[in-house]
Tab-separated table of C-alpha atoms in Angstrom:
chain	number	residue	atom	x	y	z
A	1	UNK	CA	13.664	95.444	-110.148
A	2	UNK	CA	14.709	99.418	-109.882
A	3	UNK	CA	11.731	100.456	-108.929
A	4	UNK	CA	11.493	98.061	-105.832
A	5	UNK	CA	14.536	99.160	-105.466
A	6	UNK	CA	13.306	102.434	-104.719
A	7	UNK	CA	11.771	101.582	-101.576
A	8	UNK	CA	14.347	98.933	-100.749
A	9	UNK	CA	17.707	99.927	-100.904
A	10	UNK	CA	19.763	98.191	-98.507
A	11	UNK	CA	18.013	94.777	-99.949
A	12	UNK	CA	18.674	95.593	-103.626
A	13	UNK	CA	22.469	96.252	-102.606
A	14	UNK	CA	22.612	92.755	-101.130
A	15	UNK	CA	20.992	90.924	-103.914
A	16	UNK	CA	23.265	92.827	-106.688
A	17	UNK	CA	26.073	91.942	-104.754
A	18	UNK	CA	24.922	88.433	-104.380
A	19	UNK	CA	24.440	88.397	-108.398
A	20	UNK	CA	27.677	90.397	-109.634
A	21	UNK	CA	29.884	89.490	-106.758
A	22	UNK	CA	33.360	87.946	-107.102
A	23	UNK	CA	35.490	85.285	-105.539
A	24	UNK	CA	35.227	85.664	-101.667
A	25	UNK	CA	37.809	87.204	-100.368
A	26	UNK	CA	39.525	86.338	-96.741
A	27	UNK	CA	37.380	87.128	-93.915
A	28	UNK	CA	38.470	90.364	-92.205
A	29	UNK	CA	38.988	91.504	-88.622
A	30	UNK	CA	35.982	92.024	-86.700
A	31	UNK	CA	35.391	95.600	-86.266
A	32	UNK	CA	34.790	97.513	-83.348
A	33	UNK	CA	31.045	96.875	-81.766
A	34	UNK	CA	28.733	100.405	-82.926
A	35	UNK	CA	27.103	102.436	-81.410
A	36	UNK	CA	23.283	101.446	-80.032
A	37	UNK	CA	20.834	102.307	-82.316
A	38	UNK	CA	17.610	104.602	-81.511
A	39	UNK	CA	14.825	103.055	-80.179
A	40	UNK	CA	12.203	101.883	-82.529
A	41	UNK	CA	8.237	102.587	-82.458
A	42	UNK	CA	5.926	100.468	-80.103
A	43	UNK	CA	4.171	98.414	-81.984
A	44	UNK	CA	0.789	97.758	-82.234
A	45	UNK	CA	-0.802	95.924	-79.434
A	46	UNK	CA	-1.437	92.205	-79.713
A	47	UNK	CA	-4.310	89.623	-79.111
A	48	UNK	CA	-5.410	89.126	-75.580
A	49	UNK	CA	-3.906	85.796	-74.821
A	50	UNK	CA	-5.825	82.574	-73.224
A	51	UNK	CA	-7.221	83.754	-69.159
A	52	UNK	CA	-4.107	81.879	-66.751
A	53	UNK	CA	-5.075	79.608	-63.993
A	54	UNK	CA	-6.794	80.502	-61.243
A	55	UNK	CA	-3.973	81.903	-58.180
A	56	UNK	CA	-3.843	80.415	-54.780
A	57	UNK	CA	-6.508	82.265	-52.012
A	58	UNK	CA	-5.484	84.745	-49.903
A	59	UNK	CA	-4.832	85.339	-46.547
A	60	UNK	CA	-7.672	86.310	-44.455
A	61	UNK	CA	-8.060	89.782	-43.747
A	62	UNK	CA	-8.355	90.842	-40.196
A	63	UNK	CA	-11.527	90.501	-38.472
A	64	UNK	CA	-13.894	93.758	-38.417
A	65	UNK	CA	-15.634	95.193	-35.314
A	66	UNK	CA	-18.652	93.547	-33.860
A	67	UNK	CA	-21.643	94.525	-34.580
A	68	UNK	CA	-24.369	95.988	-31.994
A	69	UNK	CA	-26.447	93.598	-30.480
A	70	UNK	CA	-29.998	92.258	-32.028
A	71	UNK	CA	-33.030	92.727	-30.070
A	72	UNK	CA	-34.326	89.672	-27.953
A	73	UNK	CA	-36.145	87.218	-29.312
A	74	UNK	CA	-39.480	85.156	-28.009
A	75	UNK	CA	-38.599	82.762	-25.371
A	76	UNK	CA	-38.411	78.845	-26.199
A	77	UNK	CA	-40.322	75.914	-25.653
A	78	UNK	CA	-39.974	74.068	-22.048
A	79	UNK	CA	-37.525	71.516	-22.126
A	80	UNK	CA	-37.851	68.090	-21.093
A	81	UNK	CA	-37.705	67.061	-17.273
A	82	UNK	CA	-34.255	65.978	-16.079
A	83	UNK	CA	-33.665	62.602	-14.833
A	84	UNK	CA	-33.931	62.099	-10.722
A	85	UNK	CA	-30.642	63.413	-9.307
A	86	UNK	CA	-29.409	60.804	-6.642
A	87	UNK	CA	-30.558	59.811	-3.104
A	88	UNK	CA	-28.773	62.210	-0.667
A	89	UNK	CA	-27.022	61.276	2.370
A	90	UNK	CA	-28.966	59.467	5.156
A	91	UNK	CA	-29.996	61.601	8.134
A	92	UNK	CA	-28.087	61.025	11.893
A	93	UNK	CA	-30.094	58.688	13.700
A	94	UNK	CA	-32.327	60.230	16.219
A	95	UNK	CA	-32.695	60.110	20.448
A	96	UNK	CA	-33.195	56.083	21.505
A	97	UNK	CA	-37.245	56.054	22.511
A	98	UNK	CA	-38.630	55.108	26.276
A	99	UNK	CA	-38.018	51.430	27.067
A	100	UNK	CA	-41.381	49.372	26.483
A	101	UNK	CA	-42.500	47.420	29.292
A	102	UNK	CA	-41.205	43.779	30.113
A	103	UNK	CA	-42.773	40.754	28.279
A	104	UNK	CA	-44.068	37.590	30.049
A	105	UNK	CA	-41.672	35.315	30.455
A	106	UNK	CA	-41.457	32.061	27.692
A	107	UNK	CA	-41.993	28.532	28.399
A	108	UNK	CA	-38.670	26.593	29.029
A	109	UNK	CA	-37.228	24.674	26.231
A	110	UNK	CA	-36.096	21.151	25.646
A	111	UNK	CA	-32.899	19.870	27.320
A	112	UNK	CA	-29.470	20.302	25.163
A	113	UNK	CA	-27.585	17.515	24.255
A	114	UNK	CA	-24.879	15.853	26.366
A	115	UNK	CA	-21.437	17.308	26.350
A	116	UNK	CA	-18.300	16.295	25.894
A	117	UNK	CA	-16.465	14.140	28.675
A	118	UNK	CA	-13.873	16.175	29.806
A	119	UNK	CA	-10.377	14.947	30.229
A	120	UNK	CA	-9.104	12.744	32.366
A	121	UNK	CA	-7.753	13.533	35.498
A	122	UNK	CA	-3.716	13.434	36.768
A	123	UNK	CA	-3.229	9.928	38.008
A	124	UNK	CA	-2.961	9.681	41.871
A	125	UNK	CA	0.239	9.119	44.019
A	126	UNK	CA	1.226	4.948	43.831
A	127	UNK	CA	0.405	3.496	46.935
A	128	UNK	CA	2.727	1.422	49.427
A	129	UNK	CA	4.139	-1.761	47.711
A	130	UNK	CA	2.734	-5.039	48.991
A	131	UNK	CA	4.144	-7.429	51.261
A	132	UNK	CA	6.252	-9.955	48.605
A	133	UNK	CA	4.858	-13.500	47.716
A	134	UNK	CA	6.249	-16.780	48.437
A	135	UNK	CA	8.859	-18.265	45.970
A	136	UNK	CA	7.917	-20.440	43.104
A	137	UNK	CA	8.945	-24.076	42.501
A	138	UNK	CA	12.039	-23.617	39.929
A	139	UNK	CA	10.906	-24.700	36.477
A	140	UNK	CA	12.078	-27.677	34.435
A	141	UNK	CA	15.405	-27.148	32.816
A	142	UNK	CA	15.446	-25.719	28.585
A	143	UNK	CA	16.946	-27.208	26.040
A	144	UNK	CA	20.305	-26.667	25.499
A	145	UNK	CA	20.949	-23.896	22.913
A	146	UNK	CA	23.043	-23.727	20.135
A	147	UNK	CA	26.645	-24.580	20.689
A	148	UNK	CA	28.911	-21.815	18.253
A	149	UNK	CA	32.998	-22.840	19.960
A	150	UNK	CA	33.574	-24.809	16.605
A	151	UNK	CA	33.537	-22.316	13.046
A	152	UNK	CA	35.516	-21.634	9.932
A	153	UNK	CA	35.413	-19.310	7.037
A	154	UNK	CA	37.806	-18.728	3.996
A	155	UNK	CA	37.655	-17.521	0.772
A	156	UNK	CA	39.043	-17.313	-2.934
A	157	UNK	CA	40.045	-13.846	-4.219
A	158	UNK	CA	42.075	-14.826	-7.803
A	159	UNK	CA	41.561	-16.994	-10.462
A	160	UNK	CA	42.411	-20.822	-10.676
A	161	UNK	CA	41.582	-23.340	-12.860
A	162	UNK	CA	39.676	-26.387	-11.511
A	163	UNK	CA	39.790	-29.772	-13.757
A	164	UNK	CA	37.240	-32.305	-13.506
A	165	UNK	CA	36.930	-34.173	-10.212
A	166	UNK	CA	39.682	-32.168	-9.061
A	167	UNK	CA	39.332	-30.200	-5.260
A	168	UNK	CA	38.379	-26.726	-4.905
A	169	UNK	CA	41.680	-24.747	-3.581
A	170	UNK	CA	40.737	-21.262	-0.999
A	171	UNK	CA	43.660	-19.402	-0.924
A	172	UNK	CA	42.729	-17.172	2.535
A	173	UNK	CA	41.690	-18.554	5.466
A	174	UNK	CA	39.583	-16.034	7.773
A	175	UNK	CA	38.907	-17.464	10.406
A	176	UNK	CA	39.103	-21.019	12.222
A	177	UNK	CA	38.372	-22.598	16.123
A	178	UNK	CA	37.838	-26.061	16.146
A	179	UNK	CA	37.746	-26.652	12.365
A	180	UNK	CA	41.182	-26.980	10.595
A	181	UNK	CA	41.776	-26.118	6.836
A	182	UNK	CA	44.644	-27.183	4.486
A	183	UNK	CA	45.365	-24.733	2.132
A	184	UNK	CA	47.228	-27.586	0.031
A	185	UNK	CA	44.367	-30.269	0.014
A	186	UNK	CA	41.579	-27.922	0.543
A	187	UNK	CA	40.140	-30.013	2.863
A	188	UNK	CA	37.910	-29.309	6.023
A	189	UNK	CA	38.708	-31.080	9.097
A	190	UNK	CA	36.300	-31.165	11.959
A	191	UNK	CA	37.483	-31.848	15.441
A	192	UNK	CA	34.417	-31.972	17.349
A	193	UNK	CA	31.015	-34.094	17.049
A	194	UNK	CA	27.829	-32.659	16.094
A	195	UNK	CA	25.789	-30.533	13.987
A	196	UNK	CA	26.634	-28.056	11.508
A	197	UNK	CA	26.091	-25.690	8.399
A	198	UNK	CA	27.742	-24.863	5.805
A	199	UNK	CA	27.252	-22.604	3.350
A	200	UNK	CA	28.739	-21.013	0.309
A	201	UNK	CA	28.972	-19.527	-2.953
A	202	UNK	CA	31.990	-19.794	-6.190
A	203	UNK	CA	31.465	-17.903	-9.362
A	204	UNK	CA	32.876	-20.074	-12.423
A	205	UNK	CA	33.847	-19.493	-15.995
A	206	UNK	CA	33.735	-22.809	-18.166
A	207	UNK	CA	36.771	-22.261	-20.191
A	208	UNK	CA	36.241	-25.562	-22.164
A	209	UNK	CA	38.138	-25.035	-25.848
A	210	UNK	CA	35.737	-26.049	-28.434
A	211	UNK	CA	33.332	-22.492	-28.868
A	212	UNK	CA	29.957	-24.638	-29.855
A	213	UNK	CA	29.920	-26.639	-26.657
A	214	UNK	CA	27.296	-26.146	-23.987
A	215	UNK	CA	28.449	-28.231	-20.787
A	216	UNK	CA	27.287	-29.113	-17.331
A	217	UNK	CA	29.306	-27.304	-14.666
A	218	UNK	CA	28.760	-28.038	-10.544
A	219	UNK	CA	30.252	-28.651	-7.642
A	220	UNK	CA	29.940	-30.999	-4.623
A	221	UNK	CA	30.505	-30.883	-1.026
A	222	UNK	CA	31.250	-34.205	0.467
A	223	UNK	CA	32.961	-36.161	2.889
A	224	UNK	CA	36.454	-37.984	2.673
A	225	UNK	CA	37.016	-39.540	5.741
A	226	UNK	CA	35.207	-41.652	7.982
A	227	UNK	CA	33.224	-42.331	4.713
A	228	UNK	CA	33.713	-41.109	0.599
A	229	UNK	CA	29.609	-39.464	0.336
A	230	UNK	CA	28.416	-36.565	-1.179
A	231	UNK	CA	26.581	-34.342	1.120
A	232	UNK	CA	25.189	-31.795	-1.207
A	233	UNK	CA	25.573	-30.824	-4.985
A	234	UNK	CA	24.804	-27.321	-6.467
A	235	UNK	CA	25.243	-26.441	-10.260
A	236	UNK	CA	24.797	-23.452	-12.494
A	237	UNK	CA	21.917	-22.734	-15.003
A	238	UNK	CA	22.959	-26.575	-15.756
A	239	UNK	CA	24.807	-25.701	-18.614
A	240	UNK	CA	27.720	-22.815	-19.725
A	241	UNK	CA	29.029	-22.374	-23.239
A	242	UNK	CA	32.609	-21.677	-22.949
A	243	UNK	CA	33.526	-18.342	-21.705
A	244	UNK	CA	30.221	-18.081	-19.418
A	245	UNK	CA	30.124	-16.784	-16.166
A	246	UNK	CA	27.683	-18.140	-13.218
A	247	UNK	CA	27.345	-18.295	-10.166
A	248	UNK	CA	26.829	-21.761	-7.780
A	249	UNK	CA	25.692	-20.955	-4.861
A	250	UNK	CA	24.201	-23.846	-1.933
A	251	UNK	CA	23.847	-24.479	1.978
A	252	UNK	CA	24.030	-27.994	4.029
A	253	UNK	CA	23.192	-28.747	7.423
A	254	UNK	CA	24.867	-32.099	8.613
A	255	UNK	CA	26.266	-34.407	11.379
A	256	UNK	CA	29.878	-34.775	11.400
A	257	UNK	CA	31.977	-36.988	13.620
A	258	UNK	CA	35.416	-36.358	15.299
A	259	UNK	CA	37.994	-35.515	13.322
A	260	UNK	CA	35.560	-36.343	10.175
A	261	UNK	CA	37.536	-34.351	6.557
A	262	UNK	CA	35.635	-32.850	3.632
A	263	UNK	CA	36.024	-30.596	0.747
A	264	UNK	CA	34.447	-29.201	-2.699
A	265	UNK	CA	34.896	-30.926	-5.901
A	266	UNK	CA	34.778	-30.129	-9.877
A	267	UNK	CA	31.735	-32.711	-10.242
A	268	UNK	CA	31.004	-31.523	-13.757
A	269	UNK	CA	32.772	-32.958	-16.830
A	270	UNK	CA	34.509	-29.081	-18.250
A	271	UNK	CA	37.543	-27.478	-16.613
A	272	UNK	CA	36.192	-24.100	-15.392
A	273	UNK	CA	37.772	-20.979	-13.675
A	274	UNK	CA	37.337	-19.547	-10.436
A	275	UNK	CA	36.319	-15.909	-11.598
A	276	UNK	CA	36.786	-13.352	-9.043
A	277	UNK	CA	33.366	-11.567	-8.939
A	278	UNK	CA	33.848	-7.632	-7.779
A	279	UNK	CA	36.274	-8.802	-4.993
A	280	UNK	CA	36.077	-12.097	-4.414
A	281	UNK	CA	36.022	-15.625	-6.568
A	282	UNK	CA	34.335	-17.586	-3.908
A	283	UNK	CA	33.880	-17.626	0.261
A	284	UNK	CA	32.903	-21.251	2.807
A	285	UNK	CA	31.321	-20.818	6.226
A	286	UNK	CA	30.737	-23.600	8.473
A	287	UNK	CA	29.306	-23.468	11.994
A	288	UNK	CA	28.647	-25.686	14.517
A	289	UNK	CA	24.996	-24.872	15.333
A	290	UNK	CA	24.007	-28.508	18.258
């Protein structure tokens, strides 16, 4: 171990104080930082390492002068013909020639069709009236026409209940002259002989109580007095289940005598309702038409 020593100092001094050294003492102060030391000898140069990738190119370097021009070499081949350039513009027309000598002239042709007939002419001034014509013989005497001095119309604008066999009440007379109407009987009186019409039109509810029952409803138009006769009958659909609306609707032409009454009747077997229809429940015309 000494003579290793020898060559090593400062490492035998650290191992035999590693080997014969005490209890550690405390850690001291750090001391102040020495002096560099002298520069030690290059040493000896290492393996060439592994060739590094390949750099990026370049930039190009400026272009160099141009050289002097080669000599001239043989001439080429003919090229191929072109195609046919376009058609250029046309010429100006040239001096009009001599006029050529008249032809013969050509057999006449067929006839054209016939034209159109014109339009007719203004009418001419009306001449002088004629001398007038002897009178007629007066012609037989017409028929006497209708005869409308006698009339009536009223009509029904709430509701009323009508019972069976009962008369027909219009509350508003419109008009009258030579028929008289009683707003309390509803009857028609007729002062004046002869023929008339009649027409009109009530629109009904049956308001019978029992819900299932289907039931007859109409109306008649007869007369009271000279004679009890029913002139005409009209009736709706037949039959109305209770609260159904319809309509009756009829017209009459007949002969009455002088001072003859009449009125409408319930001539079904149900109570019904005058049901006012829009406006109006019901409306009677009569007119004396011969």
């Amino acid at each position: 171990m000494n003579n290793n020593c020898e060559n090593n100092d400062c490492l035998c001094e650290v191992i035999d104080c590693l080997i014969n050294r005490g209890v550690t003492g405390p850690t001291g102060p750090t001391g102040p930082k020495g002096d560099p030391g002298d520069c030690g000898c290059t040493g000896p140069t290492g393996d060439t390492g592994a060739t590094g990738p390949q750099g990026r190119d370049g930039m190009n370097g400026a272009m160099g002068p141009t050289g002097p021009a080669g000599c001239q070499g043989p001439m080429g081949p003919t090229g191929a013909t072109g195609a046919t350039g376009a058609s250029g513009a046309q010429g100006p027309m040239g001096p009009t020639g001599a006029t050529g000598a008249t032809g013969a002239s050509g057999a006449q042709g067929p006839m054209g069709p016939t034209g159109a007939t014109g339009a007719t002419g203004a009418s001419g001034a009306q001449g002088p009236m004629g001398p007038t014509g002897a009178t007629g013989a007066t012609g037989a005497t017409g028929p006497a026409g209708g005869n409308y001095n006698s009339f009536a119309m009223v009509h029904q604008v709430g509701r009323v209940s009508v019972d069976p066999q009962q008369p027909i009440l219009f509350e508003t007379p419109n008009i009258s002259s030579g028929i008289t109407y009683d707003l309390n009987t509803g009857q028609f009186t007729i002062h004046t002989q002869g023929q008339y019409l009649i027409n009109w039109w009530v629109n009904v509810r049956q308001i019978n109580t029992a819900d299932y029952e289907v039931d007859p409803v109409s109306i008649d138009f007869k007369e009271v007095l000279p004679v009890d006769t029913v002139i005409a009958r009209s009736s709706v659909n037949n039959r109305l289940s209770r609260q159904q609306t319809g309509m009756l609707v009829g017209n009459a032409i007949f002969t009455a005598t002088a001072n003859s009454v009449y009125k409408f009747i319930n001539s079904g077997t149900v109570t019904f309702e005058l049901e006012p229809n829009e406006s109006w429940a019901g409306s009677v015309s009569i007119t004396r038409i011969n």
